[in-house]
């Protein structure tokens, strides 16, 4: 009867444990699904973070996750201050941009005014140059309009005198010409008479020569040559007078032409006072234009200086903006100020390291299984190498297999925590009472393997089969009244109060 009651009690306990195990398995499966989803999201964020973080940061993170996380939190805090500074710079940039736009508008207005003044100055300079050229052409070698006017008046007076002299000479020459013409007419009449007489004389001379044959030709020529020379001299005098009259006519015509030309030029030119007044106005306008031109040059130099300063400020702002975008992207990946998102990233990264170390342990414990991330952000899947690398849920493992996976994770966690140290002592409290005989045998074989590797393994369990296989034991014996006694069982058993 007592034996049946024990069996019933064990069955009830087994049923209860089974229900709890199923509930725990369902909860674990749900948890693994959530972890797998988080793992996928973490993988994407980790890829982006890996692209952003420099290689030294990733190396430090792999070696020392917690210190690196602390440094990143400090950097995030510094970045928060940097963002505040960036906002201040953006406000300053807005103000500077407004000032720059206003300055550009004013500069554009000044440039337009400068272009108008430059155009006006160019027009005035052209007018001034044209006026100077015309004035120089008009003045010629004279130093001033007054000197030119005096020279012109003197030339006109000289021309008038020359004209008067030419007219007098022309009158005299005309009178002489008339006298000479009258004389010539008389001489021509006399010449005709003389020709007639000369013909008669020739007849008479021939008759006379015939009568006076003793007279030679030389003597006759010398005698007759007296009247011929006088006649030739008169002819030469008449030709000289005609040439003088012609020359006087040419001089008079030239003087008349020059006088007409001077009168025409003088009619087109303004008065001397008008020229001097226009010269004074152009000089004053030229002086004012030069002063305004100097002012505009100074304003342009100041504007160029401000443009250079603005360009330097814009370059600094662009550099700050690029740095801000980099940190903003990092902030987007890291998450809020409390570091929740970044903690998930760090946990995912640490989980990758843990899986790496756990797989190294599984290689020694059981070669069939490998751990992989999946199902959620922090989820785990088991890859069964004997089933074509099929991915299985951790809930599909048997008790012994679950123990081995948990043991591999514990050993991997110990490897991560030890960094460069070797942990040779291991305490395990995994609830061995829930294992079936096969699973328990598998777990004990794994523990024997660890012990064979030189590690000290301590197991906390009440399973009798384990007591039988572990020679050295530390047993807790109840004494009552809340007292206990430690008993070390081994080659030399002893008690410790």
Coordinates of C-alpha atoms in Angstrom, one line a residue, residues 111-292:
X111 CA 27.1 96.7 -57.5
X112 CA 24.2 98.0 -59.5
X113 CA 24.9 101.6 -58.4
X114 CA 28.6 101.0 -59.2
X115 CA 27.7 99.7 -62.7
X116 CA 25.5 102.8 -63.2
X117 CA 28.2 105.1 -62.0
X118 CA 30.8 103.2 -64.0
X119 CA 28.7 103.6 -67.1
X120 CA 28.1 107.3 -66.4
X121 CA 31.8 107.7 -65.7
X122 CA 32.7 105.9 -68.9
X123 CA 30.2 108.2 -70.8
X124 CA 31.7 111.3 -69.2
X125 CA 35.2 110.1 -69.8
X126 CA 34.3 109.5 -73.5
X127 CA 32.8 113.0 -73.6
X128 CA 35.8 114.4 -71.9
X129 CA 38.2 112.6 -74.1
X130 CA 36.2 113.7 -77.2
X131 CA 36.1 117.2 -76.0
X132 CA 39.8 117.2 -75.2
X133 CA 40.6 115.8 -78.6
X134 CA 38.4 118.4 -80.3
X135 CA 39.9 121.0 -78.1
X136 CA 43.4 119.8 -78.8
X137 CA 42.6 119.6 -82.5
X138 CA 41.2 123.1 -82.4
X139 CA 43.9 124.5 -80.2
X140 CA 46.8 122.8 -82.0
X141 CA 50.0 123.9 -80.5
X142 CA 48.4 126.5 -78.3
X143 CA 48.4 126.1 -74.5
X144 CA 44.9 127.4 -73.9
X145 CA 41.7 128.4 -75.7
X146 CA 42.6 132.0 -74.9
X147 CA 46.0 131.7 -76.6
X148 CA 44.3 129.9 -79.5
X149 CA 41.8 132.7 -79.8
X150 CA 44.6 135.3 -79.8
X151 CA 46.5 133.3 -82.4
X152 CA 43.3 132.9 -84.5
X153 CA 42.6 136.7 -84.2
X154 CA 46.2 137.3 -85.1
X155 CA 46.0 135.0 -88.1
X156 CA 42.7 136.6 -89.2
X157 CA 44.3 140.0 -88.8
X158 CA 47.3 138.8 -90.8
X159 CA 45.0 137.3 -93.4
X160 CA 43.1 140.5 -93.6
X161 CA 46.3 142.5 -94.0
X162 CA 47.5 140.0 -96.5
X163 CA 44.2 140.3 -98.3
X164 CA 44.4 144.1 -98.2
X165 CA 48.0 143.9 -99.5
X166 CA 47.0 141.4 -102.1
X167 CA 44.1 143.5 -103.2
X168 CA 46.3 146.6 -103.4
X169 CA 48.9 144.5 -105.3
X170 CA 46.1 143.2 -107.4
X171 CA 44.8 146.7 -108.1
X172 CA 48.3 147.9 -108.9
X173 CA 49.0 144.8 -111.0
X174 CA 45.6 145.3 -112.7
X175 CA 46.4 149.0 -113.3
X176 CA 49.8 148.0 -114.6
X177 CA 48.2 145.3 -116.7
X178 CA 45.8 147.8 -118.2
X179 CA 48.7 150.2 -118.8
X180 CA 50.7 147.4 -120.3
X181 CA 47.8 146.2 -122.3
X182 CA 47.3 149.7 -123.6
X183 CA 51.0 149.9 -124.3
X184 CA 51.0 146.5 -125.9
X185 CA 48.1 147.6 -128.1
X186 CA 49.9 150.7 -129.0
X187 CA 53.0 148.6 -129.6
X188 CA 51.1 146.1 -131.6
X189 CA 49.7 149.0 -133.7
X190 CA 53.2 150.3 -134.0
X191 CA 54.4 146.8 -134.7
X192 CA 51.9 146.4 -137.5
X193 CA 52.9 149.7 -138.9
X194 CA 56.5 148.7 -138.5
X195 CA 55.8 145.4 -140.2
X196 CA 54.2 147.2 -143.1
X197 CA 57.0 149.6 -143.0
X198 CA 59.4 146.7 -142.6
X199 CA 58.0 145.1 -145.7
X200 CA 58.4 148.3 -147.6
X201 CA 61.8 148.7 -146.1
X202 CA 62.8 145.2 -147.1
X203 CA 61.7 146.1 -150.6
X204 CA 63.6 149.3 -150.4
X205 CA 66.4 147.5 -148.6
X206 CA 66.7 145.0 -151.4
X207 CA 66.6 147.8 -153.9
X208 CA 69.0 149.7 -151.7
X209 CA 71.2 146.7 -151.4
X210 CA 71.2 146.3 -155.0
X211 CA 72.2 149.8 -155.3
X212 CA 74.7 149.6 -152.4
X213 CA 76.3 146.2 -152.8
X214 CA 79.4 147.3 -151.0
X215 CA 77.6 147.1 -147.5
X216 CA 77.9 143.6 -145.8
X217 CA 75.3 141.7 -143.8
X218 CA 77.1 142.1 -140.5
X219 CA 77.0 145.8 -140.6
X220 CA 73.4 145.9 -141.6
X221 CA 72.4 143.5 -138.8
X222 CA 74.2 145.5 -136.1
X223 CA 72.6 148.6 -137.3
X224 CA 69.1 147.1 -137.4
X225 CA 69.6 145.3 -134.1
X226 CA 69.2 148.4 -132.0
X227 CA 65.5 148.7 -132.5
X228 CA 65.0 144.9 -132.0
X229 CA 66.7 144.8 -128.5
X230 CA 64.5 147.6 -127.4
X231 CA 61.5 145.7 -128.7
X232 CA 62.6 142.5 -127.0
X233 CA 63.1 144.3 -123.7
X234 CA 59.6 145.7 -123.9
X235 CA 58.2 142.2 -124.6
X236 CA 60.2 140.8 -121.6
X237 CA 58.9 143.5 -119.3
X238 CA 55.3 142.8 -120.4
X239 CA 55.8 139.0 -119.7
X240 CA 57.2 139.8 -116.3
X241 CA 54.2 142.0 -115.4
X242 CA 51.8 139.3 -116.6
X243 CA 53.5 136.7 -114.4
X244 CA 53.3 139.1 -111.4
X245 CA 49.6 139.6 -112.0
X246 CA 49.0 135.9 -112.1
X247 CA 50.9 135.3 -108.9
X248 CA 49.0 138.1 -107.2
X249 CA 45.7 136.5 -108.3
X250 CA 46.8 133.1 -106.8
X251 CA 47.8 134.7 -103.5
X252 CA 44.6 136.6 -103.3
X253 CA 42.6 133.4 -104.0
X254 CA 44.5 131.5 -101.3
X255 CA 44.0 134.3 -98.7
X256 CA 40.3 134.3 -99.6
X257 CA 40.0 130.5 -99.1
X258 CA 41.8 130.6 -95.8
X259 CA 39.6 133.5 -94.6
X260 CA 36.5 131.5 -95.5
X261 CA 37.8 128.4 -93.8
X262 CA 38.6 130.3 -90.6
X263 CA 35.2 131.9 -90.6
X264 CA 33.5 128.4 -91.1
X265 CA 35.5 126.9 -88.2
X266 CA 34.9 129.8 -85.9
X267 CA 31.2 129.6 -86.5
X268 CA 31.0 125.9 -85.3
X269 CA 33.1 126.5 -82.1
X270 CA 31.5 127.7 -78.9
X271 CA 32.7 130.9 -77.2
X272 CA 35.8 130.8 -75.0
X273 CA 33.8 131.3 -71.8
X274 CA 31.6 128.4 -72.7
X275 CA 34.6 126.2 -73.3
X276 CA 36.3 127.2 -70.1
X277 CA 33.0 126.6 -68.1
X278 CA 32.5 123.2 -69.7
X279 CA 36.2 122.3 -69.0
X280 CA 35.6 123.2 -65.3
X281 CA 32.4 121.1 -65.1
X282 CA 34.1 118.1 -66.6
X283 CA 37.1 118.4 -64.3
X284 CA 34.8 118.6 -61.2
X285 CA 32.7 115.6 -62.5
X286 CA 35.9 113.6 -63.2
X287 CA 37.2 114.3 -59.7
X288 CA 33.8 113.3 -58.1
X289 CA 33.8 110.1 -60.2
X290 CA 37.3 109.2 -59.2
X291 CA 36.4 109.7 -55.5
X292 CA 33.3 107.6 -55.9

